[in-house]
Amino acid sequence: MNFRDTFQTSVRGLKTHKSRSFLTILGIVIGITAIIMVMSLGAGAESLILGQIQSIGSKTIAVIPGREPKGPTDFISTFTDSLKQRDLDALSNKANVPHLAKLMPVLFGGETAYYGSETYRPNVFGVTDLFAEIYNIYPSEGRLFGAEEIKSYADVAIIGSEVKKELFGEWENALGKRIKIKGRNFQVIGILGKTGQFSFLNFDQGVIVPYTTAGQYIFGIKYFHRLVVEADSEVNVPVTVEDIKITLRNSHNITDPEKDDFFVQTQADAIKTVGTITTALTAFLTAMAAISLLVGGVGIMNIMLVSVTERTREIGLRKALGATESDILRQFLFEAVILTGIGGVIGIILGFLLSFGVSLVLSRAVLSGWEFSFSIPAAILGLTVSAFIGFVFGIYPAREAGKKDPIEALRYE
Amino acid sequence: MSLIEVKNLKKSYEADGAGTPALQGVNFTVGTGEFVAVMGPSGSGKSTLLHILGFLDRQSTGKYFFEGRAIDEYSDDELALVRNKKMGFVFQTFNLLPRMTALENVELPLVYAGIPERTRRKMAEAAIADVGLAHRLHYESTKLSGGEKQRVAIARALVNDPAVIFADEPTGNLDSESGRQIMEIIRNLNQTHGHTVILITHETYTANYAERVIKLLDGEIVSDEKVAERTTGVSFKK
């Protein structure tokens, strides 16, 4: 019996039991749908986060105080005061870091802001006006603060869209008004448009002030939480990283690199970290979904065994007409594989539609940067896995069918 | 060389340790072109005999030679091949596959023989025409009457041009008129087309279509005689 005839026989067998066939593959459909969704949404999340990191610019380098964390729980080491004004001065020196194009100190922390009877707890960022260029984010109303205002510890603030809404409401004009933070009145000189970004730097909920003011009057510290550097070109990032390290070691009198009290992170590092995290997360969720596939496979085996028993007479007749054991085996094995293959296709389509729907909702409602992504490898994987499950769980029932004694089978009522 | 030769054929079913012998040493030969009826009441072992002769079961002891070769020498796959190429089966309960047309049911043995689709369609159409059902080719098997079903089953049995056709109570589920038609077709297959036919029945008037009647009782042959002279009009009453 050739392949085509076996295939047709199997398809006919499945058609005879349509509703049962459909219910049987439900487990596979759900499993594949889950896998496709997880993989698609995982890829979407990864590309969103990476997109944001990349939008900051691949020339950006962050200098962070403390030892480089050795693991996810090792964050205490970053809370040190090792980055100070002298480092800013040393790095500004062209002779030390020739390819440095921009340098900005960053201080940050949560503080309470008041306007009239309204209060809100924004993230306060102490930066220079360079933040707009570095993060590519500009006020939609008003202006940035300038070098003079930084130098003079001016009480000026640029507020994020969320802060504006919470303190002033939708309609009130905030420009020129004063908000109170740590007992000081800050004049609102700019309002950021909705960045809608889902990032470690949430500017929507941020109040941006000169770093001088932030250090002196808000946080009361004489060090920086971070230094952000931009190299003059992407190619010069590695050499700039090295120059920064040498300069800071000199400035801190460190001879042994093992004893660095700072570390340098490039965008490439950040991308790698995010990639590792999302990949691990996706793999974990996919494994969870795979368990449902396994359950689906057992369901297939169960129903195939019932089917083989029910169709004992058919098997007997086919054998009487000349079917060999392997003809029967292949017929039932094909049924299982076709069944799970169809389940896989339905699952892929469903997973595609659902993750498209979820992406649509996410991009409309929550994360404007979210893009639908559908991976062809995931679809191919899903189809292969489902057919493979049909094979694995179909082989036992199919062998049982093939081994049936024709006479026992014909006698079966 | 006889087509079929059995020597001291015995079969017992081991049920709960107590072996109930279904055949207790049966001897006979069947030549090519013969029309043999095996008669006996239920429990006489006639179905067991048919299953062994039809390569659907194996004997416990004794010898069965088909075309001179002992059944013990065949592997399971070879048995399947012989069933496919040299044997045709007609069952009391028709055993047509539901949701398949008459044509598709008749094609089935040819599918297992590996005959290409176009050829086997022609062969199946011819076989169905032979049993007078050319107008029912594309009827689903479940929509046919009992007599029509059995005729389709006969077409399926002869589509491979087998050496021998085994008919197991072919009229058992039919009304007398349909039964008569079926027996006429079977006799015609034997007389006109020269097919060897082995018919299992417990009814004398069905057995009377045959040239030779073997009577079984309790697993033993009690008589084996040629029907002396065929009466032209076989009476067929139920």
XYZ file of C-alpha atoms in Angstrom:
651
model
C 0.000 0.000 0.000
C 1.590 3.229 -1.083
C 1.908 6.513 0.811
C -0.932 8.262 -0.947
C -3.399 5.450 -0.383
C -2.420 5.188 3.255
C -2.864 8.931 3.631
C -6.297 8.864 2.007
C -7.369 5.919 4.125
C -6.309 7.758 7.273
C -8.036 10.989 6.282
C -11.204 9.027 5.594
C -10.935 7.366 8.987
C -10.680 10.755 10.657
C -13.582 12.199 8.679
C -15.763 9.349 9.889
C -15.310 10.582 13.449
C -15.204 14.336 12.949
C -16.371 15.599 16.323
C -14.245 13.140 18.209
C -11.242 14.001 16.069
C -11.765 17.666 16.848
C -12.079 17.123 20.591
C -9.024 14.906 20.536
C -6.808 17.594 19.085
C -8.052 20.288 21.450
C -5.181 19.607 23.835
C -2.676 19.976 21.017
C -4.417 23.117 19.768
C -4.228 24.722 23.204
C -0.613 23.684 23.689
C 0.558 25.001 20.334
C -1.491 28.178 20.751
C 0.188 28.783 24.097
C 3.648 28.171 22.663
C 3.078 30.460 19.714
C 1.693 33.177 21.982
C 4.533 32.936 24.457
C 7.141 33.002 21.726
C 5.466 35.800 19.823
C 4.848 37.988 22.861
C 8.311 37.184 24.181
C 9.835 38.321 20.915
C 7.619 41.418 21.018
C 8.727 42.287 24.534
C 12.347 41.730 23.658
C 12.216 43.890 20.558
C 10.386 46.600 22.510
C 12.961 46.713 25.270
C 15.873 46.439 22.870
C 14.320 49.129 20.725
C 14.212 51.444 23.697
C 17.747 50.698 24.677
C 18.861 51.273 21.123
C 16.862 54.489 20.854
C 19.022 55.825 23.669
C 21.881 55.353 21.276
C 24.527 52.743 20.873
C 27.170 55.372 21.576
C 25.984 55.736 25.147
C 28.111 54.494 28.030
C 27.061 54.456 31.679
C 29.529 54.768 34.555
C 28.031 53.274 37.690
C 29.496 53.541 41.166
C 30.536 50.444 43.092
C 31.696 47.013 42.085
C 30.084 45.380 39.103
C 27.269 43.223 40.537
C 28.250 39.567 40.534
C 24.682 38.339 40.353
C 21.074 39.478 40.329
C 20.941 39.843 44.140
C 24.281 41.585 44.426
C 22.984 45.144 44.128
C 24.089 46.512 47.483
C 27.567 47.044 46.109
C 26.310 49.702 43.703
C 25.241 52.041 46.506
C 28.438 53.905 47.033
C 29.528 57.471 46.694
C 32.586 56.898 44.547
C 31.608 59.182 41.648
C 32.161 62.820 42.455
C 32.786 66.238 40.912
C 36.524 65.503 40.507
C 35.608 62.542 38.239
C 33.390 64.790 36.184
C 36.285 67.193 35.789
C 38.778 64.441 34.959
C 36.539 62.905 32.325
C 35.802 66.324 30.802
C 39.465 66.727 30.070
C 39.920 66.052 26.356
C 43.397 64.716 26.980
C 42.060 61.938 29.185
C 39.098 60.760 27.085
C 39.609 62.137 23.563
C 36.519 60.520 22.017
C 34.101 61.698 24.679
C 31.384 63.781 23.019
C 28.902 64.247 25.865
C 29.136 63.842 29.599
C 26.237 64.098 32.006
C 25.990 63.349 35.726
C 22.758 61.774 36.910
C 21.154 61.781 40.340
C 17.808 60.172 40.934
C 15.374 59.219 43.640
C 11.724 59.271 44.598
C 10.496 62.472 46.232
C 7.114 63.943 46.969
C 5.967 66.937 44.921
C 3.189 69.301 45.985
C 1.060 71.734 44.066
C -1.700 73.350 46.060
C -3.546 70.507 47.693
C -2.309 67.943 45.171
C 0.575 65.641 45.887
C 2.410 63.173 43.724
C 5.507 61.080 44.182
C 7.592 61.380 41.008
C 11.078 60.178 40.232
C 13.309 63.184 40.467
C 16.179 63.242 37.988
C 19.075 65.588 38.474
C 20.756 65.964 35.078
C 22.036 68.538 32.622
C 20.208 69.765 29.530
C 22.089 67.079 27.586
C 19.481 64.534 28.734
C 17.191 65.684 25.917
C 19.744 64.804 23.258
C 20.942 61.643 24.916
C 17.478 60.166 25.518
C 15.941 61.882 22.523
C 13.140 63.394 24.534
C 12.166 67.047 24.412
C 9.559 69.210 26.134
C 6.309 69.460 24.193
C 5.640 72.749 25.978
C 8.124 75.214 27.439
C 11.863 74.784 27.293
C 14.925 73.006 28.690
C 17.046 74.581 31.388
C 20.401 76.034 30.336
C 23.997 76.083 31.524
C 23.445 79.246 33.553
C 20.606 77.715 35.505
C 22.715 74.647 36.234
C 25.581 76.747 37.436
C 23.349 78.892 39.610
C 21.487 75.996 41.307
C 18.270 77.308 39.808
C 14.959 75.991 41.128
C 13.542 75.048 37.750
C 11.873 71.801 36.728
C 10.677 70.018 33.636
C 7.829 67.683 34.458
C 6.638 64.495 32.822
C 3.153 64.116 31.363
C 1.949 61.942 34.231
C 3.194 64.446 36.814
C 1.461 67.279 34.975
C -1.808 65.353 34.930
C -1.653 64.367 38.597
C -0.703 67.779 39.956
C -2.452 70.130 37.524
C -5.134 68.022 35.893
C -5.816 67.822 32.207
C -6.749 71.439 31.600
C -4.762 73.673 33.904
C -1.698 75.337 32.426
C 1.353 74.240 34.396
C 4.012 76.365 32.732
C 5.363 79.008 35.085
C 3.614 77.482 38.101
C 5.612 76.445 41.116
C 5.692 72.965 42.594
C 7.170 72.224 45.987
C 9.786 69.504 46.503
C 11.734 69.144 49.753
C 10.421 72.513 50.866
C 11.699 74.374 47.815
C 9.558 75.895 45.114
C 10.495 74.794 41.606
C 9.211 76.753 38.658
C 7.843 74.534 35.914
C 9.637 75.601 32.723
C 8.844 72.629 30.519
C 6.428 69.735 30.151
C 7.426 66.502 28.411
C 5.055 64.914 25.976
C 3.877 61.421 26.756
C 6.888 59.258 26.092
C 4.775 56.178 26.732
C 7.927 54.288 27.274
C 8.339 51.308 29.407
C 11.855 51.653 30.528
C 14.102 51.865 33.510
C 13.975 55.600 33.023
C 10.330 56.528 33.250
C 10.173 60.174 32.256
C 6.373 60.277 32.240
C 6.491 60.053 36.016
C 9.627 62.154 36.276
C 10.587 65.633 37.416
C 13.793 66.801 35.779
C 15.908 69.406 37.553
C 19.524 70.633 37.232
C 21.837 68.127 38.858
C 23.401 70.845 40.953
C 20.071 71.727 42.536
C 19.175 68.074 42.978
C 22.444 67.288 44.775
C 22.447 70.327 46.966
C 18.806 70.785 47.925
C 16.833 67.640 47.130
C 19.061 64.665 47.863
C 21.684 66.471 49.924
C 24.603 64.509 48.503
C 27.892 65.461 46.924
C 28.227 62.460 44.636
C 26.465 61.173 41.562
C 24.370 58.080 41.060
C 25.616 57.701 37.563
C 27.652 59.321 34.826
C 26.332 59.069 31.312
C 28.876 59.400 28.540
C 28.398 59.508 24.823
C 31.299 58.662 22.539
C 31.764 60.607 19.336
C 31.032 57.484 17.301
C 29.983 53.891 17.823
C 33.380 52.652 16.688
C 35.071 54.562 19.486
C 32.932 53.088 22.258
C 35.471 50.404 23.308
C 38.419 52.790 23.406
C 36.333 55.335 25.277
C 35.379 52.687 27.831
C 39.072 51.965 28.372
C 39.934 55.687 28.606
C 37.172 56.190 31.187
C 38.474 53.317 33.279
C 42.062 54.592 33.219
C 40.991 58.152 34.008
C 38.810 57.103 36.918
C 41.450 54.741 38.323
C 43.905 57.629 38.266
C 41.376 59.905 39.854
C 40.612 57.284 42.542
C 44.239 56.180 43.007
C 43.423 52.591 42.076
C 46.214 50.430 40.659
C 44.539 47.033 40.756
C 41.564 46.863 38.357
C 40.112 44.195 40.676
C 39.549 46.935 43.232
C 37.616 49.291 40.954
C 34.941 51.187 42.842
C 32.985 51.829 39.648
C 32.037 49.948 36.565
C 31.289 50.849 33.009
C 28.321 49.553 31.072
C 27.772 50.018 27.373
C 24.545 49.681 25.435
C 25.922 46.459 24.011
C 26.150 45.063 27.579
C 22.623 46.195 28.330
C 21.291 44.635 25.144
C 23.048 41.412 25.994
C 21.578 41.386 29.493
C 18.050 42.040 28.244
C 18.475 39.418 25.571
C 19.557 36.857 28.171
C 16.657 37.676 30.476
C 13.938 37.603 27.830
C 15.343 34.465 26.258
C 15.375 32.700 29.609
C 11.862 33.896 30.359
C 10.555 32.829 26.978
C 12.223 29.438 27.296
C 10.672 28.939 30.715
C 7.176 29.878 29.557
C 7.564 27.732 26.464
C 8.484 24.799 28.653
C 5.320 25.373 30.667
C 3.291 25.393 27.462
C 5.061 22.237 26.342
C 3.627 20.428 29.345
C 0.148 21.055 27.996
C 1.321 19.521 24.733
C 2.396 16.449 26.617
C -1.031 16.209 28.221
C -2.551 16.648 24.778
C -0.380 13.809 23.513
C -1.604 11.463 26.218
C -5.158 12.425 25.249
C -4.404 11.489 21.657
C -3.045 8.124 22.727
C -6.092 7.463 24.857
C -8.563 8.259 22.099
C -6.547 6.339 19.513
C -6.679 3.263 21.742
C -10.449 3.620 22.039
C -10.657 4.082 18.306
C -8.591 0.969 17.634
C -10.869 -1.100 19.862
C -13.988 0.329 18.271
C -12.737 -0.351 14.811
C -11.605 -3.899 15.514
C -14.035 -5.188 12.898
C -12.755 -2.790 10.284
C -9.211 -3.894 11.039
C -10.232 -7.540 10.709
C -11.916 -6.915 7.405
C -8.959 -5.009 6.033
C -6.688 -7.850 7.040
C -9.006 -10.394 5.406
C -8.771 -8.355 2.222
C -4.998 -8.500 2.324
C -3.801 -5.684 4.585
C -0.552 -6.560 6.331
C 0.291 -5.685 9.899
C 2.370 -2.736 8.743
C -0.432 -1.483 6.452
C -2.724 -1.252 9.475
C -0.010 0.200 11.678
C 0.718 2.932 9.179
C -2.959 3.708 8.708
C -3.427 4.412 12.409
C -0.087 6.126 12.835
C -0.938 8.452 9.964
C -4.257 9.188 11.597
C -2.516 10.263 14.774
C 0.076 12.365 12.964
C -2.478 14.010 10.677
C -4.658 14.691 13.703
C -1.911 16.392 15.679
C -0.625 18.115 12.556
C -4.045 19.683 12.037
C -4.072 20.569 15.731
C -0.708 22.232 15.221
C -1.914 24.282 12.260
C -5.033 25.410 14.136
C -2.870 26.213 17.155
C -0.487 28.272 15.037
C -3.351 30.240 13.485
C -5.015 30.757 16.861
C -1.731 31.706 18.498
C -1.079 34.149 15.667
C -4.508 35.753 15.989
C -4.423 35.908 19.775
C -0.952 37.365 20.002
C -1.899 39.826 17.283
C -4.921 40.830 19.365
C -2.880 41.130 22.533
C -0.268 43.191 20.689
C -2.991 45.476 19.385
C -4.378 46.030 22.874
C -0.910 46.532 24.338
C 0.164 49.022 21.716
C -3.092 50.993 21.930
C -3.557 51.026 25.647
C -0.262 50.612 27.397
C 2.938 50.479 25.450
C 3.046 52.629 22.376
C 6.322 51.098 21.301
C 4.947 47.545 21.216
C 5.081 45.910 17.845
C 3.496 42.660 16.816
C 6.074 40.100 16.019
C 5.438 36.630 14.722
C 8.271 34.253 14.305
C 8.244 31.811 11.429
C 10.664 29.487 13.283
C 8.127 29.309 16.117
C 5.446 28.258 13.646
C 7.682 25.629 12.080
C 8.699 24.410 15.512
C 5.060 24.220 16.581
C 4.105 22.187 13.552
C 7.064 19.849 13.898
C 6.466 19.329 17.592
C 2.780 18.582 17.112
C 3.424 16.076 14.330
C 6.139 14.516 16.451
C 3.721 14.173 19.360
C 1.270 12.433 17.038
C 4.023 10.037 16.110
C 5.198 9.355 19.653
C 1.749 8.906 21.136
C 0.268 7.280 18.041
C 2.801 4.507 17.697
C 1.514 2.415 20.576
C -2.166 2.388 19.546
C -1.136 1.836 15.927
C 0.947 -1.193 16.886
C -1.969 -2.559 18.866
C -4.117 -2.170 15.759
C -1.580 -3.853 13.514
C -1.170 -6.811 15.852
C -4.872 -7.615 15.927
C -5.608 -11.155 14.867
C -7.867 -11.002 11.795
C -10.170 -13.700 13.053
C -10.525 -12.186 16.505
C -11.128 -8.875 14.806
C -13.812 -10.241 12.467
C -15.605 -11.947 15.318
C -15.660 -8.757 17.394
C -19.138 -7.300 17.747
C -2.221 -31.070 -7.342
C -5.309 -30.063 -5.475
C -6.020 -26.446 -4.765
C -6.795 -27.273 -1.169
C -5.792 -30.329 0.784
C -6.299 -30.852 4.504
C -4.922 -33.792 6.433
C -6.074 -34.680 9.919
C -6.812 -31.021 10.620
C -7.475 -30.261 14.265
C -8.280 -27.046 16.047
C -8.997 -26.481 19.678
C -9.580 -23.236 21.502
C -7.890 -23.030 24.826
C -10.440 -21.368 27.032
C -9.888 -21.443 30.780
C -7.519 -24.349 30.373
C -10.254 -26.618 29.088
C -9.598 -27.219 25.429
C -12.796 -27.469 23.434
C -11.927 -29.102 20.136
C -13.648 -27.332 17.239
C -12.186 -29.604 14.583
C -11.187 -33.150 15.386
C -9.202 -34.470 12.465
C -10.686 -33.393 9.160
C -9.517 -34.762 5.785
C -10.567 -33.677 2.297
C -9.313 -32.096 -0.880
C -10.833 -29.480 -3.125
C -9.840 -29.213 -6.756
C -9.748 -26.066 -8.841
C -13.189 -25.084 -10.132
C -15.160 -27.052 -7.574
C -18.205 -25.679 -5.791
C -18.253 -27.171 -2.309
C -20.797 -26.522 0.397
C -19.785 -27.180 3.988
C -22.891 -27.852 6.015
C -23.548 -28.318 9.630
C -25.440 -26.927 12.595
C -23.937 -24.127 14.631
C -21.063 -25.381 16.732
C -20.159 -28.018 14.174
C -16.844 -26.327 13.418
C -17.686 -25.140 9.930
C -16.771 -21.501 10.589
C -13.505 -22.578 12.188
C -12.771 -24.646 9.110
C -13.499 -21.714 6.827
C -11.239 -19.409 8.824
C -8.366 -21.838 8.566
C -8.965 -22.487 4.873
C -9.162 -18.718 4.334
C -5.800 -18.076 6.005
C -7.491 -16.089 8.747
C -6.530 -18.584 11.424
C -4.100 -21.438 11.856
C -4.851 -25.026 12.787
C -3.682 -26.561 16.065
C -2.362 -29.759 14.490
C -2.555 -31.462 11.138
C -1.655 -30.161 7.727
C -3.231 -27.693 5.349
C -1.774 -27.404 1.865
C -2.824 -24.506 -0.315
C -1.653 -24.916 -3.901
C 0.641 -27.629 -2.595
C 2.344 -25.502 0.038
C 1.765 -26.034 3.760
C 0.250 -23.077 5.622
C 2.908 -23.468 8.343
C 5.506 -22.278 5.849
C 3.831 -18.921 5.352
C 4.742 -15.838 7.359
C 1.959 -13.515 8.478
C 2.747 -11.103 5.661
C 2.686 -13.934 3.133
C -0.697 -15.011 4.466
C -1.896 -11.448 3.917
C -0.518 -11.557 0.384
C -2.286 -14.845 -0.409
C -5.554 -13.563 1.064
C -5.187 -10.495 -1.087
C -4.302 -12.178 -4.382
C -5.874 -15.613 -4.267
C -8.839 -15.469 -1.937
C -12.112 -13.633 -1.828
C -14.393 -13.451 1.193
C -18.131 -13.016 1.410
C -19.464 -12.691 4.958
C -22.905 -13.122 6.425
C -22.816 -9.548 7.729
C -21.442 -8.136 4.446
C -18.643 -6.251 6.241
C -18.675 -3.256 3.953
C -16.934 -0.187 5.334
C -19.437 2.549 6.111
C -19.058 6.054 4.631
C -17.436 4.545 1.578
C -19.160 4.106 -1.752
C -19.762 0.724 -3.321
C -16.926 1.447 -5.723
C -14.490 2.342 -2.946
C -15.371 -0.788 -1.004
C -14.700 -2.952 -4.028
C -11.428 -1.141 -4.691
C -10.127 -1.961 -1.224
C -8.392 -5.297 -2.011
C -6.770 -3.634 -5.019
C -5.487 -0.808 -2.818
C -3.686 -3.365 -0.682
C -2.457 -5.085 -3.837
C -0.787 -1.800 -4.772
C -2.643 -1.418 -8.050
C -2.626 2.166 -9.405
C -5.784 4.173 -8.921
C -6.924 4.357 -12.536
C -6.513 0.632 -13.162
C -8.188 -0.395 -9.957
C -11.141 1.878 -10.623
C -11.732 0.152 -13.952
C -11.390 -3.292 -12.359
C -13.777 -2.382 -9.555
C -16.329 -0.965 -11.980
C -16.189 -4.145 -13.999
C -16.659 -6.315 -10.908
C -19.644 -4.268 -9.787
C -21.141 -4.509 -13.263
C -20.690 -8.295 -13.062
C -22.986 -8.440 -10.034
C -25.510 -6.168 -11.736
C -24.967 -3.024 -9.681
C -23.457 -0.691 -12.263
C -26.132 1.864 -11.325
C -25.043 1.875 -7.656
C -21.336 2.616 -8.116
C -21.309 5.802 -6.114
C -23.862 4.880 -3.481
C -22.589 4.941 0.044
C -22.523 1.373 1.286
C -24.912 2.076 4.173
C -27.563 3.321 1.723
C -27.747 0.027 -0.152
C -30.302 -2.701 0.538
C -29.148 -5.967 2.114
C -29.098 -7.808 -1.194
C -27.212 -4.969 -2.832
C -24.693 -4.915 -0.005
C -24.022 -8.587 -0.433
C -23.629 -8.148 -4.160
C -21.082 -5.396 -3.530
C -19.327 -7.768 -1.142
C -19.255 -10.422 -3.863
C -17.841 -7.889 -6.311
C -15.172 -7.103 -3.725
C -14.418 -10.830 -3.351
C -13.959 -11.406 -7.060
C -12.278 -8.145 -8.069
C -8.828 -9.667 -7.596
C -9.813 -12.671 -9.727
C -9.065 -15.009 -6.817
C -8.372 -18.723 -6.999
C -11.030 -19.410 -4.401
C -14.027 -17.555 -2.998
C -15.067 -18.289 0.586
C -18.684 -17.521 1.361
C -19.673 -17.694 5.011
C -23.472 -17.944 5.278
C -23.871 -15.354 2.508
C -27.681 -15.521 2.578
C -28.014 -15.577 6.352
C -29.048 -11.944 6.664
C -31.132 -11.723 3.514
C -34.747 -12.280 2.556
C -35.383 -15.351 0.427
C -35.592 -13.523 -2.892
C -32.328 -11.639 -2.310
C -30.789 -14.858 -1.030
C -31.788 -16.650 -4.202
C -30.255 -13.906 -6.333
C -27.041 -14.036 -4.349
C -26.825 -17.819 -4.738
C -27.449 -17.485 -8.467
C -24.578 -15.037 -8.706
C -22.297 -17.333 -6.730
C -23.214 -20.318 -8.846
C -22.670 -18.261 -11.964
C -19.205 -17.300 -10.726
C -18.418 -20.976 -10.404
C -20.040 -22.261 -13.592
C -19.313 -19.429 -16.004
C -16.126 -17.941 -14.616
C -14.648 -21.111 -13.133
C -13.993 -19.708 -9.648
C -13.569 -22.296 -6.941
C -16.227 -21.648 -4.300
C -16.360 -22.901 -0.737
C -19.706 -22.128 0.815
C -20.496 -22.402 4.487
C -24.145 -22.846 5.300
C -26.557 -24.595 7.579
C -29.418 -24.493 5.083
C -29.999 -27.392 2.739
C -31.541 -25.291 -0.018
C -28.479 -23.062 -0.099
C -26.176 -26.081 -0.076
C -28.097 -27.493 -3.014
C -26.493 -24.958 -5.305
C -23.175 -26.718 -4.795
C -21.803 -29.731 -6.641
C -20.548 -31.344 -3.520
C -21.649 -31.172 0.100
C -19.439 -31.851 3.095
C -21.410 -32.302 6.284
C -19.772 -31.521 9.587
C -20.954 -32.475 13.026
C -19.051 -31.791 16.245
C -15.853 -31.075 14.337
C -15.908 -34.229 12.270
C -16.928 -34.938 8.695
C -19.995 -37.152 8.681
C -20.530 -37.190 4.946
C -18.822 -35.915 1.791
C -20.857 -36.509 -1.343
C -21.311 -35.163 -4.811
C -24.782 -33.845 -5.436
C -25.812 -36.600 -7.820
C -27.720 -34.634 -10.352
C -28.604 -31.019 -10.137
C -32.301 -30.436 -10.183
C -32.859 -27.664 -12.635
C -35.129 -25.598 -10.448
C -33.698 -25.453 -6.991
C -36.487 -24.775 -4.548
C -35.596 -21.941 -2.296
C -37.828 -21.410 0.658
C -37.275 -20.115 4.096
